[in-house]
Amino acid sequence: MRLLLVEDDKALSADLAKQLGQHGFAVDRVFDGVEAAYMGENEPYDVIVLDLGLPEMPGIDVLKQWRSKQLAIPVLILTARSAWHEKVDGFRAGADDYLSKPFHVEELLVRLEALVRRSKGITSAHIEAGGLKLDEATQSVEMSMDNRLETITLTGVEFRLLRYLMMQPGHVFSDSHLLEHVYDYDSEKESNVIEVYISKLRKKLGKERILTRRGQGYLFSVKVR
Ligand code: CA
């Protein structure tokens, strides 16, 4: 999942980016409102964390600009603890959730995961499809094999790719689309990397879980023998 982190406090930004990265988000960082506005409009993010107090352009104006341009990406705003009116203004400008500073990263993570699930139309508290259940906290997947429940651990990239496919089962995603949602802006992207990780996932989960549509891409199949 691609995440845009808009926070001008460099130390906080670096710390958050590291922890979000460890939890399966491909994070791009920006430090002022003008760059935030540009990146939000031009890169395919799944969720955005937006600090309100920013140089160049206030966060609230960035958010208003995005919403006026029909940008529907879920946005969580970061506010000062005492400033209740910032929360009200934030929601009026189109925010989907907020956290007051200081906060625990665990809380940010579960809020972001819930926001993304909701935005993809998932109503349950987990990502489940085709008899597989994804555990976002441990980055593993549960599947029943021979009437037993097996837990399969995933590497970071395997988890990010499988989570993306499982959130919209039956939906065909091209290689380039998957690359854009699994990797951040700055990472080196080998052209066949998605193919390589799809094949790793098939070895772990069985061939029939992820189907190839020639010339179109990949989909997570809910119909498993
Ligand atoms: Ca700030």
mmCIF file of C-alpha atoms and ligand atoms in Angstrom:
data_model
loop_
_atom_site.group_PDB
_atom_site.id
_atom_site.type_symbol
_atom_site.label_atom_id
_atom_site.label_comp_id
_atom_site.label_asym_id
_atom_site.label_seq_id
_atom_site.Cartn_x
_atom_site.Cartn_y
_atom_site.Cartn_z
ATOM 1 C CA MET A 1 0.000 0.000 0.000
ATOM 2 C CA ARG A 2 1.381 3.356 -1.030
ATOM 3 C CA LEU A 3 1.302 5.950 1.730
ATOM 4 C CA LEU A 4 2.120 9.652 1.510
ATOM 5 C CA LEU A 5 3.513 10.983 4.773
ATOM 6 C CA VAL A 6 3.264 14.776 5.036
ATOM 7 C CA GLU A 7 5.127 15.919 8.150
ATOM 8 C CA ASP A 8 7.621 18.775 8.433
ATOM 9 C CA ASP A 9 9.173 17.511 11.684
ATOM 10 C CA LYS A 10 12.076 15.619 10.088
ATOM 11 C CA ALA A 11 12.834 13.410 13.087
ATOM 12 C CA LEU A 12 9.195 12.399 13.554
ATOM 13 C CA SER A 13 8.846 11.818 9.822
ATOM 14 C CA ALA A 14 11.908 9.555 9.686
ATOM 15 C CA ASP A 15 10.762 7.565 12.692
ATOM 16 C CA LEU A 16 7.213 7.146 11.371
ATOM 17 C CA ALA A 17 8.408 6.212 7.877
ATOM 18 C CA LYS A 18 10.632 3.495 9.321
ATOM 19 C CA GLN A 19 7.873 1.986 11.424
ATOM 20 C CA LEU A 20 5.236 2.241 8.697
ATOM 21 C CA GLY A 21 7.681 0.591 6.294
ATOM 22 C CA GLN A 22 8.162 -2.293 8.710
ATOM 23 C CA HIS A 23 4.397 -2.751 8.726
ATOM 24 C CA GLY A 24 4.024 -3.104 4.999
ATOM 25 C CA PHE A 25 3.489 0.455 3.790
ATOM 26 C CA ALA A 26 5.500 1.840 0.869
ATOM 27 C CA VAL A 27 6.098 5.340 2.224
ATOM 28 C CA ASP A 28 6.892 8.578 0.372
ATOM 29 C CA ARG A 29 7.811 11.535 2.566
ATOM 30 C CA VAL A 30 7.252 15.231 1.872
ATOM 31 C CA PHE A 31 7.924 18.146 4.194
ATOM 32 C CA ASP A 32 5.863 21.091 2.966
ATOM 33 C CA GLY A 33 2.326 21.786 1.796
ATOM 34 C CA VAL A 34 3.102 22.630 -1.821
ATOM 35 C CA GLU A 35 4.992 19.405 -2.446
ATOM 36 C CA ALA A 36 2.291 17.485 -0.576
ATOM 37 C CA ALA A 37 -0.420 18.908 -2.820
ATOM 38 C CA TYR A 38 1.559 17.972 -5.919
ATOM 39 C CA MET A 39 2.454 14.416 -4.835
ATOM 40 C CA GLY A 40 -1.062 13.655 -3.606
ATOM 41 C CA GLU A 41 -2.488 14.632 -6.975
ATOM 42 C CA ASN A 42 0.096 12.825 -9.072
ATOM 43 C CA GLU A 43 0.925 9.525 -7.368
ATOM 44 C CA PRO A 44 -1.525 6.664 -6.747
ATOM 45 C CA TYR A 45 -1.619 6.615 -2.930
ATOM 46 C CA ASP A 46 -3.853 4.280 -0.951
ATOM 47 C CA VAL A 47 -3.805 6.499 2.144
ATOM 48 C CA ILE A 48 -2.310 9.835 3.268
ATOM 49 C CA VAL A 49 -1.095 11.036 6.680
ATOM 50 C CA LEU A 50 -1.264 14.826 6.753
ATOM 51 C CA ASP A 51 0.141 17.118 9.422
ATOM 52 C CA LEU A 52 -1.832 20.382 9.544
ATOM 53 C CA GLY A 53 0.965 22.755 10.578
ATOM 54 C CA LEU A 54 3.153 22.872 7.457
ATOM 55 C CA PRO A 55 5.456 25.389 5.754
ATOM 56 C CA GLU A 56 4.523 26.836 2.310
ATOM 57 C CA MET A 57 0.839 25.890 2.515
ATOM 58 C CA PRO A 58 -1.228 24.844 5.557
ATOM 59 C CA GLY A 59 -2.330 21.215 5.660
ATOM 60 C CA ILE A 60 -5.984 22.218 5.752
ATOM 61 C CA ASP A 61 -5.607 24.062 2.412
ATOM 62 C CA VAL A 62 -3.813 21.085 0.897
ATOM 63 C CA LEU A 63 -6.717 18.873 1.914
ATOM 64 C CA LYS A 64 -9.313 21.323 0.551
ATOM 65 C CA GLN A 65 -7.433 21.467 -2.732
ATOM 66 C CA TRP A 66 -7.335 17.653 -3.028
ATOM 67 C CA ARG A 67 -11.041 17.317 -2.311
ATOM 68 C CA SER A 68 -11.952 20.124 -4.716
ATOM 69 C CA LYS A 69 -10.118 18.116 -7.399
ATOM 70 C CA GLN A 70 -12.195 15.017 -6.577
ATOM 71 C CA LEU A 71 -9.253 13.178 -4.993
ATOM 72 C CA ALA A 72 -10.921 10.438 -2.942
ATOM 73 C CA ILE A 73 -7.865 8.968 -1.145
ATOM 74 C CA PRO A 74 -8.497 8.502 2.616
ATOM 75 C CA VAL A 75 -6.674 11.148 4.673
ATOM 76 C CA LEU A 76 -5.752 10.968 8.356
ATOM 77 C CA ILE A 77 -4.797 14.339 9.819
ATOM 78 C CA LEU A 78 -2.307 14.927 12.616
ATOM 79 C CA THR A 79 -3.361 17.681 15.013
ATOM 80 C CA ALA A 80 -2.160 19.293 18.220
ATOM 81 C CA ARG A 81 -3.733 17.731 21.290
ATOM 82 C CA SER A 82 -5.443 20.874 22.565
ATOM 83 C CA ALA A 83 -6.736 22.155 19.244
ATOM 84 C CA TRP A 84 -10.221 20.619 19.049
ATOM 85 C CA HIS A 85 -11.232 23.172 16.408
ATOM 86 C CA GLU A 86 -8.481 21.815 14.114
ATOM 87 C CA LYS A 87 -10.248 18.474 14.147
ATOM 88 C CA VAL A 88 -13.586 20.052 13.259
ATOM 89 C CA ASP A 89 -11.988 22.129 10.488
ATOM 90 C CA GLY A 90 -10.144 19.017 9.296
ATOM 91 C CA PHE A 91 -13.309 16.945 8.985
ATOM 92 C CA ARG A 92 -15.090 19.840 7.265
ATOM 93 C CA ALA A 93 -12.233 20.007 4.769
ATOM 94 C CA GLY A 94 -12.612 16.294 3.971
ATOM 95 C CA ALA A 95 -10.468 14.370 6.480
ATOM 96 C CA ASP A 96 -11.458 10.760 7.241
ATOM 97 C CA ASP A 97 -9.765 10.378 10.608
ATOM 98 C CA TYR A 98 -7.377 12.190 12.944
ATOM 99 C CA LEU A 99 -4.758 11.589 15.606
ATOM 100 C CA SER A 100 -3.592 14.102 18.199
ATOM 101 C CA LYS A 101 0.140 14.436 18.828
ATOM 102 C CA PRO A 102 1.813 12.786 20.592
ATOM 103 C CA PHE A 103 0.414 9.395 19.668
ATOM 104 C CA HIS A 104 1.424 5.737 19.712
ATOM 105 C CA VAL A 105 2.485 4.353 16.356
ATOM 106 C CA GLU A 106 0.367 1.242 17.024
ATOM 107 C CA GLU A 107 -2.729 3.428 17.054
ATOM 108 C CA LEU A 108 -1.736 5.126 13.822
ATOM 109 C CA LEU A 109 -1.202 1.717 12.205
ATOM 110 C CA VAL A 110 -4.574 0.240 13.117
ATOM 111 C CA ARG A 111 -6.361 3.434 12.084
ATOM 112 C CA LEU A 112 -4.585 3.441 8.723
ATOM 113 C CA GLU A 113 -5.303 -0.246 8.132
ATOM 114 C CA ALA A 114 -8.982 0.315 8.941
ATOM 115 C CA LEU A 115 -9.159 3.370 6.640
ATOM 116 C CA VAL A 116 -7.652 1.433 3.747
ATOM 117 C CA ARG A 117 -9.906 -1.593 4.279
ATOM 118 C CA ARG A 118 -12.984 0.634 4.335
ATOM 119 C CA SER A 119 -11.901 2.518 1.225
ATOM 120 C CA LYS A 120 -11.597 -0.800 -0.635
ATOM 121 C CA GLY A 121 -15.084 -1.829 0.505
ATOM 122 C CA ILE A 122 -13.970 -4.367 3.150
ATOM 123 C CA THR A 123 -16.404 -4.322 6.070
ATOM 124 C CA SER A 124 -14.769 -6.928 8.318
ATOM 125 C CA ALA A 125 -11.852 -6.314 10.658
ATOM 126 C CA HIS A 126 -9.568 -8.618 8.639
ATOM 127 C CA ILE A 127 -8.640 -9.173 5.060
ATOM 128 C CA GLU A 128 -10.081 -12.553 4.127
ATOM 129 C CA ALA A 129 -10.578 -14.097 0.716
ATOM 130 C CA GLY A 130 -10.704 -17.543 -0.846
ATOM 131 C CA GLY A 131 -10.305 -19.287 2.510
ATOM 132 C CA LEU A 132 -7.160 -17.304 3.386
ATOM 133 C CA LYS A 133 -7.012 -14.907 6.308
ATOM 134 C CA LEU A 134 -4.323 -12.253 6.414
ATOM 135 C CA ASP A 135 -2.851 -11.220 9.761
ATOM 136 C CA GLU A 136 -1.575 -7.672 9.267
ATOM 137 C CA ALA A 137 0.114 -7.516 12.670
ATOM 138 C CA THR A 138 2.331 -10.557 12.085
ATOM 139 C CA GLN A 139 2.447 -10.287 8.266
ATOM 140 C CA SER A 140 1.378 -13.893 7.901
ATOM 141 C CA VAL A 141 -1.518 -15.737 6.372
ATOM 142 C CA GLU A 142 -3.713 -18.510 7.761
ATOM 143 C CA MET A 143 -5.011 -21.211 5.499
ATOM 144 C CA SER A 144 -6.600 -24.558 6.125
ATOM 145 C CA MET A 145 -4.721 -27.548 4.762
ATOM 146 C CA ASP A 146 -6.025 -31.092 5.239
ATOM 147 C CA ASN A 147 -8.472 -29.773 7.845
ATOM 148 C CA ARG A 148 -5.703 -28.134 9.840
ATOM 149 C CA LEU A 149 -5.090 -24.415 10.126
ATOM 150 C CA GLU A 150 -1.609 -23.573 8.840
ATOM 151 C CA THR A 151 0.132 -20.255 9.450
ATOM 152 C CA ILE A 152 2.400 -19.192 6.626
ATOM 153 C CA THR A 153 4.871 -16.385 7.234
ATOM 154 C CA LEU A 154 5.549 -13.904 4.462
ATOM 155 C CA THR A 155 8.481 -11.670 3.602
ATOM 156 C CA GLY A 156 7.867 -7.916 3.474
ATOM 157 C CA VAL A 157 7.305 -7.723 -0.266
ATOM 158 C CA GLU A 158 5.246 -10.934 -0.364
ATOM 159 C CA PHE A 159 2.992 -9.498 2.343
ATOM 160 C CA ARG A 160 2.532 -6.148 0.595
ATOM 161 C CA LEU A 161 1.741 -7.818 -2.714
ATOM 162 C CA LEU A 162 -0.640 -10.411 -1.268
ATOM 163 C CA ARG A 163 -2.430 -7.821 0.855
ATOM 164 C CA TYR A 164 -2.999 -5.650 -2.177
ATOM 165 C CA LEU A 165 -4.366 -8.537 -4.264
ATOM 166 C CA MET A 166 -6.520 -9.923 -1.431
ATOM 167 C CA MET A 167 -8.148 -6.574 -0.708
ATOM 168 C CA GLN A 168 -9.848 -6.722 -4.096
ATOM 169 C CA PRO A 169 -10.193 -10.401 -4.940
ATOM 170 C CA GLY A 170 -11.214 -11.165 -8.514
ATOM 171 C CA HIS A 171 -9.911 -7.794 -9.690
ATOM 172 C CA VAL A 172 -7.174 -7.879 -12.358
ATOM 173 C CA PHE A 173 -4.146 -5.680 -11.637
ATOM 174 C CA SER A 174 -1.404 -4.963 -14.170
ATOM 175 C CA ASP A 175 2.291 -5.350 -13.332
ATOM 176 C CA SER A 176 2.786 -1.590 -13.385
ATOM 177 C CA HIS A 177 -0.206 -0.958 -11.131
ATOM 178 C CA LEU A 178 1.085 -3.480 -8.581
ATOM 179 C CA LEU A 179 4.594 -1.968 -8.751
ATOM 180 C CA GLU A 180 3.180 1.468 -7.966
ATOM 181 C CA HIS A 181 1.277 0.234 -4.919
ATOM 182 C CA VAL A 182 3.896 -2.106 -3.466
ATOM 183 C CA TYR A 183 6.993 0.087 -3.840
ATOM 184 C CA ASP A 184 7.661 3.688 -2.892
ATOM 185 C CA TYR A 185 8.633 6.430 -5.335
ATOM 186 C CA ASP A 186 12.391 6.166 -4.814
ATOM 187 C CA SER A 187 12.915 2.421 -4.832
ATOM 188 C CA GLU A 188 14.616 0.666 -7.732
ATOM 189 C CA LYS A 189 11.994 -1.309 -9.563
ATOM 190 C CA GLU A 190 13.139 -4.222 -11.697
ATOM 191 C CA SER A 191 10.640 -4.843 -14.474
ATOM 192 C CA ASN A 192 10.067 -8.507 -13.620
ATOM 193 C CA VAL A 193 9.971 -8.116 -9.839
ATOM 194 C CA ILE A 194 6.194 -8.609 -9.585
ATOM 195 C CA GLU A 195 6.418 -11.829 -11.599
ATOM 196 C CA VAL A 196 9.168 -13.067 -9.275
ATOM 197 C CA TYR A 197 7.123 -12.394 -6.124
ATOM 198 C CA ILE A 198 3.940 -13.818 -7.603
ATOM 199 C CA SER A 199 5.816 -17.033 -8.185
ATOM 200 C CA LYS A 200 7.120 -17.016 -4.587
ATOM 201 C CA LEU A 201 3.575 -16.533 -3.294
ATOM 202 C CA ARG A 202 2.302 -19.374 -5.474
ATOM 203 C CA LYS A 203 4.936 -21.693 -4.003
ATOM 204 C CA LYS A 204 3.755 -20.822 -0.500
ATOM 205 C CA LEU A 205 0.001 -20.708 -1.079
ATOM 206 C CA GLY A 206 -0.615 -22.993 -4.031
ATOM 207 C CA LYS A 207 -0.682 -22.162 -7.746
ATOM 208 C CA GLU A 208 -4.439 -21.738 -7.992
ATOM 209 C CA ARG A 209 -4.640 -18.752 -5.609
ATOM 210 C CA ILE A 210 -3.176 -16.139 -7.922
ATOM 211 C CA LEU A 211 -4.128 -16.350 -11.570
ATOM 212 C CA THR A 212 -2.395 -14.791 -14.563
ATOM 213 C CA ARG A 213 -4.402 -13.044 -17.254
ATOM 214 C CA ARG A 214 -2.078 -12.905 -20.225
ATOM 215 C CA GLY A 215 -1.397 -9.337 -21.316
ATOM 216 C CA GLN A 216 -3.537 -7.948 -18.476
ATOM 217 C CA GLY A 217 -2.032 -8.904 -15.135
ATOM 218 C CA TYR A 218 -2.809 -10.894 -12.012
ATOM 219 C CA LEU A 219 -5.784 -11.549 -9.800
ATOM 220 C CA PHE A 220 -6.460 -13.245 -6.506
ATOM 221 C CA SER A 221 -8.904 -16.060 -7.105
ATOM 222 C CA VAL A 222 -11.670 -16.738 -4.612
ATOM 223 C CA LYS A 223 -12.565 -19.979 -6.331
ATOM 224 C CA VAL A 224 -10.090 -22.526 -5.054
ATOM 225 C CA ARG A 225 -10.486 -26.229 -5.693
HETATM 226 CA CA CA B 1 4.118 20.558 11.694
#
